[in-house]
mmCIF file of C-alpha atoms in Angstrom:
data_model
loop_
_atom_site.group_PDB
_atom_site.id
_atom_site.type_symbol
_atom_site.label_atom_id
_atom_site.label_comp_id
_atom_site.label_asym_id
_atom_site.label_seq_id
_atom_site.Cartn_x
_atom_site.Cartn_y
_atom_site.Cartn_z
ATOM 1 C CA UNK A 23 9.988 -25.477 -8.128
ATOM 2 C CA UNK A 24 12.956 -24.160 -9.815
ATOM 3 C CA UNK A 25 15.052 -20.727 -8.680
ATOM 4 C CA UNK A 26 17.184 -19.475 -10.708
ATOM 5 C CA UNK A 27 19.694 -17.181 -10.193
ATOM 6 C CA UNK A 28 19.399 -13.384 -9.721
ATOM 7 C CA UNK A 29 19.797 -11.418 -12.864
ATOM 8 C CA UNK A 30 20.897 -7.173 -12.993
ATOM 9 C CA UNK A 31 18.829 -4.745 -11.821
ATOM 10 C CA UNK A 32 16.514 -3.639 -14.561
ATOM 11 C CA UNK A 33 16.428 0.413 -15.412
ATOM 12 C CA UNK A 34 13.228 2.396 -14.059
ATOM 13 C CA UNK A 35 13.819 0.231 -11.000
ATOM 14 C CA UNK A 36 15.058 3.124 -8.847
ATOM 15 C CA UNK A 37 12.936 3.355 -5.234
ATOM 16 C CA UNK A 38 10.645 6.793 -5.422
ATOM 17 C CA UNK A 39 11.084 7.835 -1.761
ATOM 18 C CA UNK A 40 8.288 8.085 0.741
ATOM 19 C CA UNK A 41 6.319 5.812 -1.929
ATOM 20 C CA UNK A 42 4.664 2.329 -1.974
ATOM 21 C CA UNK A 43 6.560 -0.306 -2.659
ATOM 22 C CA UNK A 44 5.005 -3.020 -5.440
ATOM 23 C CA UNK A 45 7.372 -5.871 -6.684
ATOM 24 C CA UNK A 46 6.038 -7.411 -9.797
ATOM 25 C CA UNK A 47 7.193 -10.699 -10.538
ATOM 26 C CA UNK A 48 6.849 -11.891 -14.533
ATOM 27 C CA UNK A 49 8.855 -11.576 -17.790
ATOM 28 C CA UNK A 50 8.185 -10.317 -20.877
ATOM 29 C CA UNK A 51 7.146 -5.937 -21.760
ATOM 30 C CA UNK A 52 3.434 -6.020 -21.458
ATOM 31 C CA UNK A 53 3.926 -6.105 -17.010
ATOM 32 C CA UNK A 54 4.139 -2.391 -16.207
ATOM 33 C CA UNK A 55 2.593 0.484 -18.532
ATOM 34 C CA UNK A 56 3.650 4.324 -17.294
ATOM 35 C CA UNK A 57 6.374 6.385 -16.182
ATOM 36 C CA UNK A 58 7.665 6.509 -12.896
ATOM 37 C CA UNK A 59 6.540 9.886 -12.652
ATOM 38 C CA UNK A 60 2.875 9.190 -12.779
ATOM 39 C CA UNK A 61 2.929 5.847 -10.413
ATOM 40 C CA UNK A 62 5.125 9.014 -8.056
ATOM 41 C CA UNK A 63 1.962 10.588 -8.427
ATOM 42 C CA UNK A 64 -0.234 7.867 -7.363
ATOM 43 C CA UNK A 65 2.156 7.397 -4.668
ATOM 44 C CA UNK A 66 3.856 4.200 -5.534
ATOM 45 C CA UNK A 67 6.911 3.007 -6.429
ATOM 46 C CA UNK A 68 7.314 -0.108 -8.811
ATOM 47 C CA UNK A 69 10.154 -2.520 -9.078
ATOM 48 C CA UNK A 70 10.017 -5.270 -11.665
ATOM 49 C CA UNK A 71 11.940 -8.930 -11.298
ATOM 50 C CA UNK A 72 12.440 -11.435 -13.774
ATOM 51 C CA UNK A 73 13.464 -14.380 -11.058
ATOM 52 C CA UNK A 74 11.651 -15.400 -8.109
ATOM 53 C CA UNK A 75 14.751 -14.633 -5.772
ATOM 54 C CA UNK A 76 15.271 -11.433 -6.220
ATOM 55 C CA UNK A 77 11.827 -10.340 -5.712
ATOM 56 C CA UNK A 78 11.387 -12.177 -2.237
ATOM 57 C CA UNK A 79 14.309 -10.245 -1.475
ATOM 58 C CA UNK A 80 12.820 -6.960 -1.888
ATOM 59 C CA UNK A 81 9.655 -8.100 0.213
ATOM 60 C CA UNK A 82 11.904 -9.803 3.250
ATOM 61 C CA UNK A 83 13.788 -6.404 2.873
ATOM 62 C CA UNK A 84 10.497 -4.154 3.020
ATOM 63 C CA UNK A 85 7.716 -6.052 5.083
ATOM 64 C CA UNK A 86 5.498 -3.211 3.516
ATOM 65 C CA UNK A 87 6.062 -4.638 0.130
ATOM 66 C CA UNK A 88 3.113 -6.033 -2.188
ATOM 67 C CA UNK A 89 4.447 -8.987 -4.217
ATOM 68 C CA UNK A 90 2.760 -8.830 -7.534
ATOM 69 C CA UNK A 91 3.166 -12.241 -9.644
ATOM 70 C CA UNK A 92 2.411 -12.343 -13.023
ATOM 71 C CA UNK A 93 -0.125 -15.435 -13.603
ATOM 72 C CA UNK A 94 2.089 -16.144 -16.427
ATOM 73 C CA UNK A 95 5.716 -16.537 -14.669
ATOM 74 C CA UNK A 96 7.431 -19.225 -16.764
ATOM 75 C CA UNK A 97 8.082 -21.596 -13.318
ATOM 76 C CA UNK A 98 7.567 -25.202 -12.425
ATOM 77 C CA UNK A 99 4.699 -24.580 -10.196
ATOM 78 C CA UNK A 100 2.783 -21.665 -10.526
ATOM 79 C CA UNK A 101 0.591 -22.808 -6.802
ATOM 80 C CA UNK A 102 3.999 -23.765 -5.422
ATOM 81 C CA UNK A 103 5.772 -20.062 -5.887
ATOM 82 C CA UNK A 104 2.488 -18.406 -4.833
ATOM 83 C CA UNK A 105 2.450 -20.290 -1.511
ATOM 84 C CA UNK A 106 6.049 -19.146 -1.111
ATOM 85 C CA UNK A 107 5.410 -15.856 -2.470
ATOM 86 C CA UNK A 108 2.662 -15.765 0.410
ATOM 87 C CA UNK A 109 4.486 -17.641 2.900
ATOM 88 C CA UNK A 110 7.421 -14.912 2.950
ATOM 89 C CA UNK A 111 5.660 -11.327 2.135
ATOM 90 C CA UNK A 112 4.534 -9.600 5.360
ATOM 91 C CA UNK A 113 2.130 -7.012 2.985
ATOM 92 C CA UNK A 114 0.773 -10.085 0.885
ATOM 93 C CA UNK A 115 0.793 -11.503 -3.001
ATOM 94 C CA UNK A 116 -1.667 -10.247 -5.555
ATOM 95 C CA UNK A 117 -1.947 -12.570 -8.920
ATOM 96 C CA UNK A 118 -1.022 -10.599 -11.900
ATOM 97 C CA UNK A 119 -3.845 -11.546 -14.343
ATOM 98 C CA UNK A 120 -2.777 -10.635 -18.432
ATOM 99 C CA UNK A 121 -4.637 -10.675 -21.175
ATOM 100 C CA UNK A 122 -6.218 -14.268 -21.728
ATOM 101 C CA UNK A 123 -4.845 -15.579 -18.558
ATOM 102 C CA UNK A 124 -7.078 -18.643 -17.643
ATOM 103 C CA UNK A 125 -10.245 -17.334 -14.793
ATOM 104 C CA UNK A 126 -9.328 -21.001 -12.993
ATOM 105 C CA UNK A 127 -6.075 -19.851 -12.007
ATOM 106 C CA UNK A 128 -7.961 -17.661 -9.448
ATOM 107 C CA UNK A 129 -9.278 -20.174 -7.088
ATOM 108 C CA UNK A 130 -6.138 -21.891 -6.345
ATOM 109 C CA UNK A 131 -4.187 -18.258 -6.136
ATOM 110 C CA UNK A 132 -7.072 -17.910 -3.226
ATOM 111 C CA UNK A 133 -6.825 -20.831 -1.451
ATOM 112 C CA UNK A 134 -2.844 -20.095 -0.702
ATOM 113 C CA UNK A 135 -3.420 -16.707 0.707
ATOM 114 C CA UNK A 136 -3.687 -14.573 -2.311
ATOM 115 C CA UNK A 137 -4.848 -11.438 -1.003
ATOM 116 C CA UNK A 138 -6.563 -10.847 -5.031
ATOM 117 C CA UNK A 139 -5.994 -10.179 -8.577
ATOM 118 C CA UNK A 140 -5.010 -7.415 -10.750
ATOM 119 C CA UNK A 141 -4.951 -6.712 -14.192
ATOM 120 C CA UNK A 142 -1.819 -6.714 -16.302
ATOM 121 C CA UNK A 143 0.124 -4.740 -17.459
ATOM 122 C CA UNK A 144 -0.573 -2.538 -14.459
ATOM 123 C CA UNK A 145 -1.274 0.765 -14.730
ATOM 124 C CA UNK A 146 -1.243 3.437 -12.078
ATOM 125 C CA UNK A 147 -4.469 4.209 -11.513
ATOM 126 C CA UNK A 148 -5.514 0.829 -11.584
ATOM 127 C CA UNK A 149 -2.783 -0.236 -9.330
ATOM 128 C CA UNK A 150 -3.807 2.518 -6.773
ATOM 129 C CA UNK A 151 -7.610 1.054 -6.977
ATOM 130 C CA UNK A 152 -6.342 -2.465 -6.175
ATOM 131 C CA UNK A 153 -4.201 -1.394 -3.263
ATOM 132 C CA UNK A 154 -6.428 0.965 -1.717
ATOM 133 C CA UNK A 155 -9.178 -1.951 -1.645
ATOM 134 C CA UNK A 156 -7.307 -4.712 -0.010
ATOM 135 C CA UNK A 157 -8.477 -5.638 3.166
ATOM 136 C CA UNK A 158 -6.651 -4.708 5.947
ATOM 137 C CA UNK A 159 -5.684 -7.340 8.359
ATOM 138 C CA UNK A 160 -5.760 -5.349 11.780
ATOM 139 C CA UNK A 161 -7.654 -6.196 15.501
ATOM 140 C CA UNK A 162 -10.359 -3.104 15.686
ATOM 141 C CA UNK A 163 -8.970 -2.189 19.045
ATOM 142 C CA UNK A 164 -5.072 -2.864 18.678
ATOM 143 C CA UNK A 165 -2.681 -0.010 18.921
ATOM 144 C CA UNK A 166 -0.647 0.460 16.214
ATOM 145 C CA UNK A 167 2.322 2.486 15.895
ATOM 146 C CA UNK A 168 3.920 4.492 12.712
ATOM 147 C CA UNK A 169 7.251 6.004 13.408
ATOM 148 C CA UNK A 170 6.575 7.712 16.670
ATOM 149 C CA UNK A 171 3.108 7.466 16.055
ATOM 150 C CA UNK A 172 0.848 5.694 17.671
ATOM 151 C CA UNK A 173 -3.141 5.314 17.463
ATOM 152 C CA UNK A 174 -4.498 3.199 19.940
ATOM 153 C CA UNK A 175 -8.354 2.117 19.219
ATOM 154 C CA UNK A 176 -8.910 0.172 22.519
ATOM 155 C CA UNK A 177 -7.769 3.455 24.752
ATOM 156 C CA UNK A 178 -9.378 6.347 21.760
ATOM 157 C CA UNK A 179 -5.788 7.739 22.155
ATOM 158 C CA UNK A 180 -3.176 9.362 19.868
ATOM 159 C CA UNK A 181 0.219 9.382 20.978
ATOM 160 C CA UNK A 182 3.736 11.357 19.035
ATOM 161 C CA UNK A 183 6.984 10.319 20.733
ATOM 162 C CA UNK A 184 5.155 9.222 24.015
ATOM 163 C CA UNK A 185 3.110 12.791 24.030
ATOM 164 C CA UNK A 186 -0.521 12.718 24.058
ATOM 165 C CA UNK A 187 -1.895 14.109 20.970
ATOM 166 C CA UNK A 188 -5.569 16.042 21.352
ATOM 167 C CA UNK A 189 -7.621 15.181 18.208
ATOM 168 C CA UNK A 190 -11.681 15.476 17.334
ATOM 169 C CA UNK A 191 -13.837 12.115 17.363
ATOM 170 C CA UNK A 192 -13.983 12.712 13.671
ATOM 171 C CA UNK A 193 -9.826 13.634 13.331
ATOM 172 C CA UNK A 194 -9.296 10.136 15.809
ATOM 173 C CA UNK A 195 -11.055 7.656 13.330
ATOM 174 C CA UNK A 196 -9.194 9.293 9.815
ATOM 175 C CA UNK A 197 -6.121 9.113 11.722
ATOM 176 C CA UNK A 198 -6.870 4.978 12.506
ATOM 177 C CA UNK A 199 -7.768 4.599 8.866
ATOM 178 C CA UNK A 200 -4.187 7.001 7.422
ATOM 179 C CA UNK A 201 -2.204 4.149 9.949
ATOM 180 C CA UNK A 202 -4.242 1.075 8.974
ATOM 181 C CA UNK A 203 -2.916 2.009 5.021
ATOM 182 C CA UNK A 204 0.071 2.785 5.734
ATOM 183 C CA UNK A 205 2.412 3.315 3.419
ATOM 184 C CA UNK A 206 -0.312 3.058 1.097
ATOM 185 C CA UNK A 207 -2.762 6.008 0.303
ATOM 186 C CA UNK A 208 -5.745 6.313 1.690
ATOM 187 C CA UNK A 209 -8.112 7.264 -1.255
ATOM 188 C CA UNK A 210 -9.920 10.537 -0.710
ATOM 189 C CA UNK A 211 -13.221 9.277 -1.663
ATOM 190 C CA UNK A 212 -13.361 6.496 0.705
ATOM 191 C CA UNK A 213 -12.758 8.639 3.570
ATOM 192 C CA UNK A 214 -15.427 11.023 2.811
ATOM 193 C CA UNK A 215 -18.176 7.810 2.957
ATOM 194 C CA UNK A 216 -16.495 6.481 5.524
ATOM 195 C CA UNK A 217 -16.302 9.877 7.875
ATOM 196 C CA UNK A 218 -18.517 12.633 6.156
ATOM 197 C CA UNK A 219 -20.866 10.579 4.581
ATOM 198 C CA UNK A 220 -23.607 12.394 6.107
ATOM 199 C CA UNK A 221 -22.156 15.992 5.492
ATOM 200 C CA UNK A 222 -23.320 18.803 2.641
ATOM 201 C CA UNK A 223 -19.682 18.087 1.616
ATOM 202 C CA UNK A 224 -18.035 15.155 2.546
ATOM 203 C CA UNK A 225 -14.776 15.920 0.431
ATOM 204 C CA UNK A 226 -14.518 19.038 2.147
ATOM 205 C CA UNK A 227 -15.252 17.803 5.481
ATOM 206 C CA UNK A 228 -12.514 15.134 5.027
ATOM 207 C CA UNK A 229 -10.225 18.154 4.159
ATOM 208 C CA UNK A 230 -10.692 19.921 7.441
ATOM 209 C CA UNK A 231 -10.374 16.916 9.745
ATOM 210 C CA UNK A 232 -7.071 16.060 7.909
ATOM 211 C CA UNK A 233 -6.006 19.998 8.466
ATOM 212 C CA UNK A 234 -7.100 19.921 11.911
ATOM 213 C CA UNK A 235 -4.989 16.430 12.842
ATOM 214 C CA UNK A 236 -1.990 18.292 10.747
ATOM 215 C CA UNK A 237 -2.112 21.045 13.326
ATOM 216 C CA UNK A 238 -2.142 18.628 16.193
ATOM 217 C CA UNK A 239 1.032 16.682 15.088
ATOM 218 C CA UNK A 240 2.681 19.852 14.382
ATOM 219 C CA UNK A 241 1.521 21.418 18.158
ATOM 220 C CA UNK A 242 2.809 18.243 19.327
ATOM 221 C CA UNK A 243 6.346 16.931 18.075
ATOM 222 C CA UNK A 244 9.452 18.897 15.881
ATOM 223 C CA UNK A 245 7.833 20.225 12.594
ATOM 224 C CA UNK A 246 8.319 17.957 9.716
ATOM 225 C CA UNK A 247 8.362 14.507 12.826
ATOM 226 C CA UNK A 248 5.473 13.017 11.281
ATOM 227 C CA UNK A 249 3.305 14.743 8.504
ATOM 228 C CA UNK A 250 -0.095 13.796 6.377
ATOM 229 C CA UNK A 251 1.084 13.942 2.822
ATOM 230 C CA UNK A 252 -1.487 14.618 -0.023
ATOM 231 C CA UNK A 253 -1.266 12.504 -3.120
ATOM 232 C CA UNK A 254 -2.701 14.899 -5.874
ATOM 233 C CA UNK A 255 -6.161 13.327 -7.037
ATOM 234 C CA UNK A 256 -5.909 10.379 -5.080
ATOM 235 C CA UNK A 257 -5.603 11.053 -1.761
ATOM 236 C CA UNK A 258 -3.799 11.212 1.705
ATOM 237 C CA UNK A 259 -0.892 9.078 3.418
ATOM 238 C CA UNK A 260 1.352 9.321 6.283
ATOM 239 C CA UNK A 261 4.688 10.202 5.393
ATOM 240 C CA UNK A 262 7.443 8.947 7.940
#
């Protein structure tokens, strides 16, 4: 495999604070189609790189990073700079799949560690449907922390700055979903089958548990520590 040198930043690379990072590896201008206002709206922020370097910089930089590569990247060995790819991004590697790409290429993208596939150029709807369904890698009753949050599944315990945090059955298991996706966005929809499923409204229901763990946070730490943040149409995401 071949790595060439870094090249200049590219424009409408600027970071969108507070969003999801997405490095998309590939060349050509049919990779990324929208403004950076609407991926801000879907609550992502995408950076594209022409050379293989400078993208697994961004994801050793941000371990929250998801390394697109375009199944088209002009490279020695397109297996080779997956398993790198893989190898070296904490978030994982989806395979960038355009327009009369070959189907084959998925099975070997797979058997590296290729967390999936995506559809180029990306969009950011479709982008937000492909993140919010990747599987999360994540021990049902580890403790993980967020900032100076903390949601512990094996002890059913919330905890802000080392404070105990008083939250609903219901509030408890959106709050372990919000930290299992984070930085991503936790799509509204999901959360309603997940947690109101059985409700007259789930979407509604999903609403007030989010308010109610809002109010918790806020009883518990300095205003504006750790809030929820609501992605317009899409739907919810810790913002730390």
């Amino acid at each position: 495999m071949t790595l060439l040198a870094p090249p200049a930043s590219r424009a409408g690379d600027d970071p969108i604070a507070g969003a999801a990072k997405v490095v998309v590896l590939g060349r050509g201008p049919r990779l990324v189609r929208g403004t950076p206002a609407e991926y801000r709206r879907a609550g992502i922020a995408v950076h594209t790189r022409e050379e293989i370097l400078p993208a697994l910089t961004d994801v050793v930089h941000d371990r929250h990073a998801i390394l697109v590569v375009a199944a088209d990247f002009p490279c020695d060995d397109l297996v080779g700079t997956l398993e790198v790819a893989v190898a070296t991004s904490g978030a994982g590697v989806l395979l960038g799949m355009p327009v009369g790409a070959a189907p084959s290429l998925a099975a070997p993208a797979l058997d590296v560690g290729v967390r999936g596939m995506v559809s180029l150029p990306l969009s950011p709807d479709r982008l937000a449907r492909e993140l919010s369904a990747l599987p999360i890698a994540a021990d049902p009753l580890a403790a993980i922390s967020v900032g100076e949050l903390t949601v512990d599944a094996g002890r059913h315990r919330v905890e802000l700055a080392g404070r105990p945090v008083e939250v609903t059955p219901r509030e408890f298991d959106l709050l372990w979903d919000l930290v299992r996706c984070h930085p991503r966005v936790a799509p509204i929809g999901e959360l309603a089958r997940a947690h109101a499923g059985g409700t007259a409204d789930p979407l509604a229901t999903v609403r007030v548990a989010v308010a109610g763990v809002r109010r918790s946070l806020e009883a518990t730490a300095a205003r504006g520590a750790t809030a929820i943040e609501t992605v317009r149409g899409v739907g919810y995401r810790l913002a730390v």
